[in-house]
XYZ file of C-alpha atoms in Angstrom:
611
model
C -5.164 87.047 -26.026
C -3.889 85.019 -23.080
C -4.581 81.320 -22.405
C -7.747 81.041 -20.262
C -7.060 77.073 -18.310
C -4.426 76.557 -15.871
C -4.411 74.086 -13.483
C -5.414 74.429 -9.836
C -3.122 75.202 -6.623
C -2.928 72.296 -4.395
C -4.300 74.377 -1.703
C -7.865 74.992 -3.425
C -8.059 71.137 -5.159
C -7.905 69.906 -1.341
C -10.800 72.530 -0.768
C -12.877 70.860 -3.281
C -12.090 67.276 -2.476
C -12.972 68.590 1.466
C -16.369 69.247 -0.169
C -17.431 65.712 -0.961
C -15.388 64.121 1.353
C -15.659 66.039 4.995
C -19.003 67.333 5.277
C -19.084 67.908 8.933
C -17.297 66.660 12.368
C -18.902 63.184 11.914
C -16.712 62.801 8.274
C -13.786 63.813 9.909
C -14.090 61.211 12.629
C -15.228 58.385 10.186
C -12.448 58.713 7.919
C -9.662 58.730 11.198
C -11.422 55.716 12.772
C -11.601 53.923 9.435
C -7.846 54.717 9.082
C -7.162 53.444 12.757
C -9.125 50.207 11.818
C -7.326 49.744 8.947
C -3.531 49.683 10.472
C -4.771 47.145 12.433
C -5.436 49.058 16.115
C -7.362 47.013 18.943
C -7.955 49.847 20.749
C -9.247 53.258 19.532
C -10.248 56.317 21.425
C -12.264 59.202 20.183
C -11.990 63.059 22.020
C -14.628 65.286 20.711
C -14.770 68.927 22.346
C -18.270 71.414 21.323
C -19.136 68.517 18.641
C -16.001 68.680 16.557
C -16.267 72.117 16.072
C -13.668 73.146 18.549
C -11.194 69.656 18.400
C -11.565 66.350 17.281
C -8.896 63.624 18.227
C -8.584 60.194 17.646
C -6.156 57.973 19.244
C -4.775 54.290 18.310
C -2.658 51.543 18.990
C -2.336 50.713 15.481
C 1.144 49.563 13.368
C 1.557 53.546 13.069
C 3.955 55.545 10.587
C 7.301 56.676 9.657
C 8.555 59.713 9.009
C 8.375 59.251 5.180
C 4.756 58.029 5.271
C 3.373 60.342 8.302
C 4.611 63.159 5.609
C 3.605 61.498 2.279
C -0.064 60.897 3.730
C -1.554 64.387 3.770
C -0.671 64.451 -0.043
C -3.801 63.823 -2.232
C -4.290 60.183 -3.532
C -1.572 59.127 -1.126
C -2.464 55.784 -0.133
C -0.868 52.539 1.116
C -4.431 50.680 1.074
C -4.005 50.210 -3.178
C -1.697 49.758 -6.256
C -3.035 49.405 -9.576
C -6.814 49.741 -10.881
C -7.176 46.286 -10.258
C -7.194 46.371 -6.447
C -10.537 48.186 -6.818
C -12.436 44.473 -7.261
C -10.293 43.289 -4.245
C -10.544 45.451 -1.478
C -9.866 44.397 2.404
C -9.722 47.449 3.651
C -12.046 50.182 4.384
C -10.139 53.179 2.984
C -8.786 53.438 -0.659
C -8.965 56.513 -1.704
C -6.196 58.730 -0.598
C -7.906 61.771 -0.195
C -9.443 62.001 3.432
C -6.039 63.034 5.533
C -5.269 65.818 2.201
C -8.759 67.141 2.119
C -9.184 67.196 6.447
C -5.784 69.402 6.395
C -7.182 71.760 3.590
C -9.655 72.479 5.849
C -8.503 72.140 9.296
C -5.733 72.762 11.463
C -4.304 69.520 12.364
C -1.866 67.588 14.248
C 0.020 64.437 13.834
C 2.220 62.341 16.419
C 2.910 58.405 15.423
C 5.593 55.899 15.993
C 6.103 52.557 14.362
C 6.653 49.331 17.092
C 10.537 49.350 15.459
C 11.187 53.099 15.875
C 12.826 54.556 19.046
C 11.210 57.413 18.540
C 8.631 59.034 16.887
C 6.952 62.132 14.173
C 5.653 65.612 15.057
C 3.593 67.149 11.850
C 1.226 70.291 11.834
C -0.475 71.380 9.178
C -2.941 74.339 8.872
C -4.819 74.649 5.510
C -2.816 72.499 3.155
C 0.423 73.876 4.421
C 3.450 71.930 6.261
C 3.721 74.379 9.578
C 6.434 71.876 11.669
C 7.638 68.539 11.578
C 9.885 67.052 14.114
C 10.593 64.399 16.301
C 8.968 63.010 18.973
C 8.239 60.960 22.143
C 5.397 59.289 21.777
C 3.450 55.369 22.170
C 3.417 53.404 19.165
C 0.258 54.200 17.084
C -0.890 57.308 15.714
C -2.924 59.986 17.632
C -4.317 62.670 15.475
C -5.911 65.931 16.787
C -8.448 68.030 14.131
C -8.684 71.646 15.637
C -10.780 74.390 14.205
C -12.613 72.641 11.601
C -13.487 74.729 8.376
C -11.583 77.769 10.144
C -10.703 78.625 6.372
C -13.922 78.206 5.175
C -16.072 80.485 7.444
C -19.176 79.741 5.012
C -18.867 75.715 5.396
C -18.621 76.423 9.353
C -21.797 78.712 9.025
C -23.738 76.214 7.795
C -23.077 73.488 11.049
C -26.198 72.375 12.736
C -26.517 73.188 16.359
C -24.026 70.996 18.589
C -26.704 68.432 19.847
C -27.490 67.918 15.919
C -24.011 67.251 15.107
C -23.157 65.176 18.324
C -26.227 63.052 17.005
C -24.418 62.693 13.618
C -21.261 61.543 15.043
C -22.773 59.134 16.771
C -24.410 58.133 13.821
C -21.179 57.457 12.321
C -19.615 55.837 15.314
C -21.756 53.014 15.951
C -21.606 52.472 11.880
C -18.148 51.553 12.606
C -18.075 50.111 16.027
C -20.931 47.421 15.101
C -18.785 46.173 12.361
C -15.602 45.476 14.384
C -16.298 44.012 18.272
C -13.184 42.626 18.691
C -11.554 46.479 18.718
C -12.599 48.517 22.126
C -13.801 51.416 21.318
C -14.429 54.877 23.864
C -16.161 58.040 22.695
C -15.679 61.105 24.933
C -17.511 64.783 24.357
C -16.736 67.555 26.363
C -14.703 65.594 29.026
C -17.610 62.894 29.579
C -17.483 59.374 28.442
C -20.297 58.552 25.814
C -19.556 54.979 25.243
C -16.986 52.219 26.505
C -17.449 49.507 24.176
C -15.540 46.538 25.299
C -14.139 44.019 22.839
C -16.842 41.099 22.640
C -19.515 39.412 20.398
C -21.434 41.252 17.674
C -24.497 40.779 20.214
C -22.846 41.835 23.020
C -21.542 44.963 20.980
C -25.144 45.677 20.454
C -26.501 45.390 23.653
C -23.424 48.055 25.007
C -24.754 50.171 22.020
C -28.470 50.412 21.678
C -29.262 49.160 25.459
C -29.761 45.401 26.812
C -33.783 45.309 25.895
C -32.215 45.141 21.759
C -30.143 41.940 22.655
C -33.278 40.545 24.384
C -35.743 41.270 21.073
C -33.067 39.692 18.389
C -33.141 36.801 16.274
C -30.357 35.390 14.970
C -29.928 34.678 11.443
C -26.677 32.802 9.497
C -26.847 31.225 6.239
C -24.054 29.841 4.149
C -23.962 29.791 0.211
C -21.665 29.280 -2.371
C -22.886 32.784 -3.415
C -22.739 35.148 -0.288
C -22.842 34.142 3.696
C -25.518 36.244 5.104
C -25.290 36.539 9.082
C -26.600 39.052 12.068
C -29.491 39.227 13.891
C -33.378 40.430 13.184
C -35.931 41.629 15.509
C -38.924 39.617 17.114
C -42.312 40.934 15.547
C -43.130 42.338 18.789
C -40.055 44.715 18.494
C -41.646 46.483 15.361
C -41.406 50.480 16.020
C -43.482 53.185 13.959
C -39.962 54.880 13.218
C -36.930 53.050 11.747
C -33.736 54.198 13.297
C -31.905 50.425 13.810
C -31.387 49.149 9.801
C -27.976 48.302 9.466
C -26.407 46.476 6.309
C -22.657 45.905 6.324
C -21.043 43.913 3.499
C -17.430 43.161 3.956
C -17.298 45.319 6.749
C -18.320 48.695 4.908
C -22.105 50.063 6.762
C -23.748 49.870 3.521
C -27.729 52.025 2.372
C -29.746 49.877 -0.092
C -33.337 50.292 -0.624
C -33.584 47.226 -2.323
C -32.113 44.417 0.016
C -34.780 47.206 2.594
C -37.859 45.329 1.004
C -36.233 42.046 1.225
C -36.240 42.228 5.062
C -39.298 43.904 5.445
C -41.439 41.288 3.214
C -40.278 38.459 5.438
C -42.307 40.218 7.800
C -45.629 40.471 5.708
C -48.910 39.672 7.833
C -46.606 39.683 11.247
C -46.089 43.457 11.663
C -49.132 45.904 11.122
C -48.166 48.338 7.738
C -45.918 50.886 8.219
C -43.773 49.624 11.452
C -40.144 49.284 10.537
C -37.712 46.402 12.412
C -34.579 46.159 13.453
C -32.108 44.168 12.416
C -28.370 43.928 12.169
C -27.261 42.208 8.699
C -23.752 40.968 7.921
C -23.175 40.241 4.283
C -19.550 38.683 3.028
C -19.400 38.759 -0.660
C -16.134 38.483 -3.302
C -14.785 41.819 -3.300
C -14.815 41.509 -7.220
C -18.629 41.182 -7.299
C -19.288 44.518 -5.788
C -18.170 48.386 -6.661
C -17.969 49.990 -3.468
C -16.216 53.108 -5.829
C -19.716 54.670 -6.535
C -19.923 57.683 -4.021
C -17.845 60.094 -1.454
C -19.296 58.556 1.421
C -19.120 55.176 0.195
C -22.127 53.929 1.498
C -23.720 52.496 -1.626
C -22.802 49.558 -3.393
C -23.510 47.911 -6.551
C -23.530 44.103 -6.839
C -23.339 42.030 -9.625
C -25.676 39.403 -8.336
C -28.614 41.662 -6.647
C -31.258 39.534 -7.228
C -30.217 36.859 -6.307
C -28.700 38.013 -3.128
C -32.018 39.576 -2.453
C -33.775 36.311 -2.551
C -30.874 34.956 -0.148
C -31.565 37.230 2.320
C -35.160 37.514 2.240
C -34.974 33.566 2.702
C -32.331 33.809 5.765
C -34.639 36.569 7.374
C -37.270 34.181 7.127
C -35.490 31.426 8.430
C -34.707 32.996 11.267
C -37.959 34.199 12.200
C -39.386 30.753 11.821
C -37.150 29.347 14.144
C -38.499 31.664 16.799
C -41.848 30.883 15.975
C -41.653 26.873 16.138
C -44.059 25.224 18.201
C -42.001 23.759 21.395
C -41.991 20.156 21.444
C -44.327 17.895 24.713
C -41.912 16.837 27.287
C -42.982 13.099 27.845
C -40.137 13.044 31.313
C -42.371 12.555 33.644
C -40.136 12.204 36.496
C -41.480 13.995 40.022
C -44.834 14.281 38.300
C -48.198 13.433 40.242
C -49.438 10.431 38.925
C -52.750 10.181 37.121
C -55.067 7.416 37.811
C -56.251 5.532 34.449
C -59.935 5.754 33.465
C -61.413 2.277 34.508
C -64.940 1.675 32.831
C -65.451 -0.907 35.071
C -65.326 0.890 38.393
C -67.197 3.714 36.384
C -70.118 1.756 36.234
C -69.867 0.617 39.878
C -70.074 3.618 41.708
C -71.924 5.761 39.538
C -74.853 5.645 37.033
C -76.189 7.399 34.463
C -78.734 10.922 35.077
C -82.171 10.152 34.014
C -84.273 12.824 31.549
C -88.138 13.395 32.292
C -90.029 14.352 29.348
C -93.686 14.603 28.456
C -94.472 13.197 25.032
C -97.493 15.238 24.743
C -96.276 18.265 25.192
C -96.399 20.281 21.246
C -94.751 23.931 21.171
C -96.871 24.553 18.082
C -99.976 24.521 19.730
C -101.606 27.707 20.589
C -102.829 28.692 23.493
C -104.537 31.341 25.511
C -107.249 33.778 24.239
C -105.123 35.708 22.153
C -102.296 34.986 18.880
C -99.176 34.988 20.173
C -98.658 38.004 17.289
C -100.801 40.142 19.040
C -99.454 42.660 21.720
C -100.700 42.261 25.250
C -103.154 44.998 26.382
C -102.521 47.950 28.019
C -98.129 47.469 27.059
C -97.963 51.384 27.545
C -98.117 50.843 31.071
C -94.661 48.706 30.613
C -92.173 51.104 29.741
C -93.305 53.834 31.858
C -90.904 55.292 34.062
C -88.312 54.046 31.484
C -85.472 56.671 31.462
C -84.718 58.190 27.964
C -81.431 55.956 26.534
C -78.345 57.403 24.246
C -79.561 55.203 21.142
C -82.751 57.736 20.651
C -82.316 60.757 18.023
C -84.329 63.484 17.441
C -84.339 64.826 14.051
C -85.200 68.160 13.717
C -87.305 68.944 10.676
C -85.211 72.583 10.242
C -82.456 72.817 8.165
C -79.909 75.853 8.499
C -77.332 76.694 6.523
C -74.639 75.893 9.040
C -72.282 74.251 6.563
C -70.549 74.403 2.660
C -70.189 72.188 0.394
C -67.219 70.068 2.046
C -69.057 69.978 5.994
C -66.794 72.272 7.344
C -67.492 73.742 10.567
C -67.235 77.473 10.569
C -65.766 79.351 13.658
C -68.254 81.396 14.210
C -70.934 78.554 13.933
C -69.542 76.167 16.324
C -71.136 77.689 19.125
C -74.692 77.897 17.854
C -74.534 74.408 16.889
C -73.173 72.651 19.925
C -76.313 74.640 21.642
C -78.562 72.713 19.601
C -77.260 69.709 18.991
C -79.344 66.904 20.623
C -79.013 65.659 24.341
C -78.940 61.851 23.092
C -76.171 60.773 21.130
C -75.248 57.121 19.722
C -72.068 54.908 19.222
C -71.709 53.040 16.002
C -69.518 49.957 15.962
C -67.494 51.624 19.274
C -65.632 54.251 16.756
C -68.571 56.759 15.624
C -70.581 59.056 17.560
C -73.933 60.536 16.366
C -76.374 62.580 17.516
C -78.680 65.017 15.414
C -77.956 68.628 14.708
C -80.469 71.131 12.832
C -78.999 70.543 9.674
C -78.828 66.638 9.869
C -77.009 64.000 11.319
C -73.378 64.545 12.607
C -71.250 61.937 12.922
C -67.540 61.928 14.622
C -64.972 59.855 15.094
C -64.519 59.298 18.457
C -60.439 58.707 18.685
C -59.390 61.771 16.436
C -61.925 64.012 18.267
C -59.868 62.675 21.442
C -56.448 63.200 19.296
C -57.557 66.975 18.893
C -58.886 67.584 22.263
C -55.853 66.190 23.944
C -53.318 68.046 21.492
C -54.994 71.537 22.270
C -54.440 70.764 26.175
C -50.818 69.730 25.922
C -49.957 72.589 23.737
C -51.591 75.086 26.229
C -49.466 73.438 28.459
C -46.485 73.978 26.751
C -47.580 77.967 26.407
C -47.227 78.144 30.371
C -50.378 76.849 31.501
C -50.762 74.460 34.870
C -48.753 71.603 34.488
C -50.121 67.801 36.041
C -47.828 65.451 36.773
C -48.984 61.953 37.958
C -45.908 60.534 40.362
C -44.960 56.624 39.465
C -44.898 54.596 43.063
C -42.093 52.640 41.396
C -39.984 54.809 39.235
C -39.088 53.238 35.967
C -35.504 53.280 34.198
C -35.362 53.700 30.667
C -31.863 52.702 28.824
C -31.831 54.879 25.003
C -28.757 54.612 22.468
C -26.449 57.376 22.681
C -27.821 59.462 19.916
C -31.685 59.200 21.303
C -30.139 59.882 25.214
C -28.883 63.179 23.073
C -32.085 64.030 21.717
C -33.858 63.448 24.905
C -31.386 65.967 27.054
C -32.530 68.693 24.383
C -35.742 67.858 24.469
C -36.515 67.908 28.665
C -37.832 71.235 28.990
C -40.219 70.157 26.853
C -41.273 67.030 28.036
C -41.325 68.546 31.495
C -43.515 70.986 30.024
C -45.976 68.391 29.185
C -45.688 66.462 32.251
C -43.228 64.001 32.288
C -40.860 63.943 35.348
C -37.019 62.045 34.098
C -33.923 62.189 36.023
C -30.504 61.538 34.208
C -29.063 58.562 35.665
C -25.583 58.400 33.180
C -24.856 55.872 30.849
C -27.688 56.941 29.067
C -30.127 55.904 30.847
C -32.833 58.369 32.569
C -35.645 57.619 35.751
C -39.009 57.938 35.036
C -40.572 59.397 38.438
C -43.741 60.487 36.670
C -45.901 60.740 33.730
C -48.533 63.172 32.502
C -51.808 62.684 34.229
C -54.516 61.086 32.129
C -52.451 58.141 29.769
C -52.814 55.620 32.811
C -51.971 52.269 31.450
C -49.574 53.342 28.500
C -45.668 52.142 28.121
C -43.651 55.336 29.366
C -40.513 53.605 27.656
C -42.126 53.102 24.294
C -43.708 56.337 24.435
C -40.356 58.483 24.507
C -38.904 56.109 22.091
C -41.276 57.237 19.999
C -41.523 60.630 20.837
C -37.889 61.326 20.126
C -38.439 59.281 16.636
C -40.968 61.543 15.952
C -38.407 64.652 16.975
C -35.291 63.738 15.433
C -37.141 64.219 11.359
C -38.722 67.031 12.211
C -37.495 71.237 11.990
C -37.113 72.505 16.062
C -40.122 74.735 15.184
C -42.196 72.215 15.406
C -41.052 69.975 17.973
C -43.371 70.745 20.560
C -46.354 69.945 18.209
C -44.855 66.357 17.319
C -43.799 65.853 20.861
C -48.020 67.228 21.834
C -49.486 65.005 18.902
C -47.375 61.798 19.762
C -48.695 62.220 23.343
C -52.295 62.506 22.230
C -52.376 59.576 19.952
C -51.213 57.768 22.785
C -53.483 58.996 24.839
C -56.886 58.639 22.794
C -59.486 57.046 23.354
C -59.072 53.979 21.613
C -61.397 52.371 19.181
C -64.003 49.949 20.195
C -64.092 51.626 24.015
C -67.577 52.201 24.807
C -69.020 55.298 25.733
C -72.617 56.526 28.080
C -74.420 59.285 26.713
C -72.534 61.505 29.672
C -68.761 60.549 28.133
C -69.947 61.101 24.758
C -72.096 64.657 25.426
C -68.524 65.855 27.065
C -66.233 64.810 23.872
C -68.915 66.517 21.643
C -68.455 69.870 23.947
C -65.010 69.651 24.553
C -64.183 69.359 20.475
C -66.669 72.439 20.206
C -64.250 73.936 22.161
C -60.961 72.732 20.142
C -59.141 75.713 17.962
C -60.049 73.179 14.856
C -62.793 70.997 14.906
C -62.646 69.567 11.547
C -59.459 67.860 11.696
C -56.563 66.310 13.460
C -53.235 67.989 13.791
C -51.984 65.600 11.380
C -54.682 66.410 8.796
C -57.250 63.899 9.304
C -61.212 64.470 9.191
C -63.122 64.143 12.225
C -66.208 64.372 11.584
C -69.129 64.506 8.726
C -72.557 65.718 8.247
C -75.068 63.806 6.531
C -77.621 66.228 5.392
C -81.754 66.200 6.324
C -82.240 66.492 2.689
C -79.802 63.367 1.548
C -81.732 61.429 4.560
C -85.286 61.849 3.302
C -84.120 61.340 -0.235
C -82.956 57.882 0.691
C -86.144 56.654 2.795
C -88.440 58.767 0.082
């Protein structure tokens, strides 16, 4: 019988590595950049055609390559970055590995042209699927400039499985300001299909996030530096105010490396306690430098998560800068006593008080006793013939009738069956009453109903703006002054996909480049609400969810919005038309999100408690 274990081919070991290590486009461009940062460029320029699918190049002015090493580097764990074992605990650099340029050729057709500064000229390589193709030399600017065509072109199920090109776009981007936030002093440019994405010119870490993420982040940041013997924590937090319902804008980076952790998460967010309502996330941009031999960055492929031998208390260091740096915002500003070109401010004198004015005197009469009665009558008794007051008194919205019948309208768990909703809006009762400013009542034949006056709104408003969205008349309020909204990249993405949409529902936005878009008008009815922080969050809301149901997250963002807020009070006509227009709702038990809206408390249950 034959030996059964033999070793690999090259060829297919690549294939695997390319599993783990280049996922999509954004892995391919992540792993070049990285390279470019690490030889040292100041200048790096990314070319992405159809969202890597089609090319991918990336373009330095880095140190470069020889002949030898422009060869040598497509071999698996090729790699000038270590030596020994031991240069694990002491890495500088961001790559370490040797595997990205082997497993990107396994699975790519790629090209190669670099030049060292020394060199008078420089090296041609293509390789297609693991295999050497041409090599020669050529003219070409010191740096290397490496073009990734046909991605996964041998692996037509891996190519299959790519999202849609505005999803993948989104995850390059992802990637790209990972890197680019870490390193302002190198300008950056991202192109796609022949259009410039970002020009980040070199600059401060602030500045670099303003070009990013749009000048209103720079304007909501705090900073925040702290110096111990242990780790140096610097960056920048946001201002309560600049809490979102969506995180998006959490960014660790220790040593340089864009780093996930859960942990050092809470350590931010608790900083925040009693500032922020529950549930809004904050940005922030945190800069950790650590000794390289207190961390393992060798943990996973991507090499975003990082063990550290001193979590705890690096945790308590940073949840102590983060509040540091929020109490400095809040300090109380200190009295100006300069009072230079001040009007002066004559000084109280008592004497010329009592001069020109004098005191007001009080008349009372000292027999005059409120506890003695008077009149011919108790003042317990009520005055004769008080009928006669209240007629002509119009019947008010805090009156119920109760009818004494009791139909079997409902089950066990008050829900509202289709086919019963009309007979019981038809005999409801005319009056209805507002609890607190967040429940309405108002007696049905079965008992008292009671709804809650902002999800009824929620529901009533999400049924209108998805028959809008099925084709129905479309109202557009025009803005006098037309706003301008700046997004990130990735979010001005996710807004160009989702337009006809939004136009569906109302909104009116014109593409001014650079990412950022004109608000000319807003759907009719949300008078008084932030258009900016409304498609912020509306393309939060989008960007988690499956593009089946982005018109219901996009219809139910709007809606909340556009409520009727707790605490508004309602007449007896605003509150008789929510009651009909939920009767007229496709669900009027619950919210789109799941939510009751309203209860029954039975005619029986009422007795039995005043019995």
């Amino acid at each position: 019988m034959s030996d059964l274990i033999h070793l690999l081919p090259d060829s297919v070991a690549n294939q695997i590595a390319a599993g783990e290590v280049i996922q999509r486009p954004a892995s391919v461009i992540k792993e070049l950049v990285e390279n470019s940062v690490d030889a040292g460029a100041t200048t790096i320029h990314v070319i992405v055609v159809d969202a890597g699918r089609t090319s991918i190049q990336v373009i330095d002015d880095g140190k470069g390559m020889s002949e030898t090493d422009a060869r040598l580097s497509f071999e698996r764990h090729a790699t000038s970055k270590i030596l020994q074992a031991g240069d694990l605990f002491a890495l500088h650099t961001m790559g370490f590995r040797g595997e990205a340029l082997a497993s990107i050729a396994a699975v790519a057709q790629v090209e190669l042209q670099t030049r060292r500064k020394e060199d008078e000229i420089g090296t041609l390589i293509n390789i297609a699927g693991s295999k050497l193709t041409r090599q020669e030399p050529v003219s070409c600017p010191v740096g290397c400039n490496f073009k990734v065509d046909n991605l996964f072109f041998n692996v037509p199920a891996r190519r299959k499985f790519l999202k849609s090109n505005s999803t993948e776009l989104n995850n390059i981007l992802t990637a790209f300001e990972r890197i680019v936030l870490v390193y302002p002093q190198i300008h950056f440019t991202l192109h796609h299909n022949g259009v410039e994405m970002l020009n980040l010119r070199a600059g401060s870490v602030r500045q670099r996030i303003a070009d990013v993420f749009g000048k209103q982040y720079s304007q909501d940041l705090l900073p925040v530096e702290v110096h111990t013997a242990m780790c140096t924590v610097t960056g920048f937090v946001g201002k309560p105010e600049a809490a979102r319902k969506k995180t998006g804008c959490d960014y660790f980076f220790v040593n340089g490396r864009f780093m996930k952790h859960a942990y050092f998460h809470k350590a931010v967010m608790k900083a925040y306690d009693r500032l922020v309502p529950e549930g809004m996330a904050i940005p922030y941009f945190l800069y950790i430098e650590v000794e390289p031999s207190e961390i393992d960055v060798n943990i996973h492929p991507t090499k975003t998560e990082i063990k550290f031998e001193n979590e705890q208390a690096i945790w308590q260091i940073l949840s102590a800068a983060v509040r540091d740096g929020i109490g400095k915002f809040c300090e109380v500003p200190s009295i100006d006593f300069d009072t230079q070109g001040q009007p002066e401010i004559p000084l109280f004198d008592n004497n010329s008080f009592q001069d020109n004015f004098t005191a007001p005197k009080v008349n009372y009469n000292p027999d005059y006793n409120p506890f003695k009665q008077s009149g011919s009558h108790s003042s317990g008794s009520a005055p004769s013939q008080w009928e006669s007051l209240y007629e002509g008194v119009e019947q008010r919205g805090t009156t119920i009738e109760m009818p004494l019948e009791q139909p079997s309208f409902f089950d066990d768990d008050n829900i509202i069956e289709p086919q019963s909703a009309n007979e019981m809006i038809s005999e409801k009762s005319p009056a209805h009453y507002q609890y607190k400013g967040k429940y309405l009542m108002t007696a049905v034949k079965s008992g008292l109903m009671i709804i809650d006056q902002h999800r009824a709104s929620i529901r009533i408003l999400y049924d209108k703006y998805m028959s809008q969205q099925d084709g129905r008349v479309i109202t557009t309020q025009k803005l006098l002054f037309p706003e301008t909204v700046q997004f990130s990249p990735s979010e001005a993405v996710s807004l160009l996909q989702l337009m006809p949409e939004l136009t569906k529902l109302g909104f009116d936005l014109s593409d001014l480049g650079g990412n950022t878009f004109a608000v000319n008008g807003i759907p009719s009815g949300i008078d008084g609400i932030d258009p900016k922080s409304l498609l912020h969050e509306m393309i939060d809301d989008t960007n988690s969810c499956q593009l089946s149901t982005v018109n219901s997250q996009l219809s139910l963002r709007l809606a909340q919005s556009a409520a009727i807020p707790y605490g508004q009070i309602l007449s007896n006509d605003e509150m008789e038309c929510i009651i009909n227009d939920l009767f007229a709702c496709t669900n009027v038990n619950y919210t789109p999100d799941g939510k009751a809206i309203l209860c029954i408390l039975p005619q029986g249950d009422i007795e039995h408690l005043l019995g």
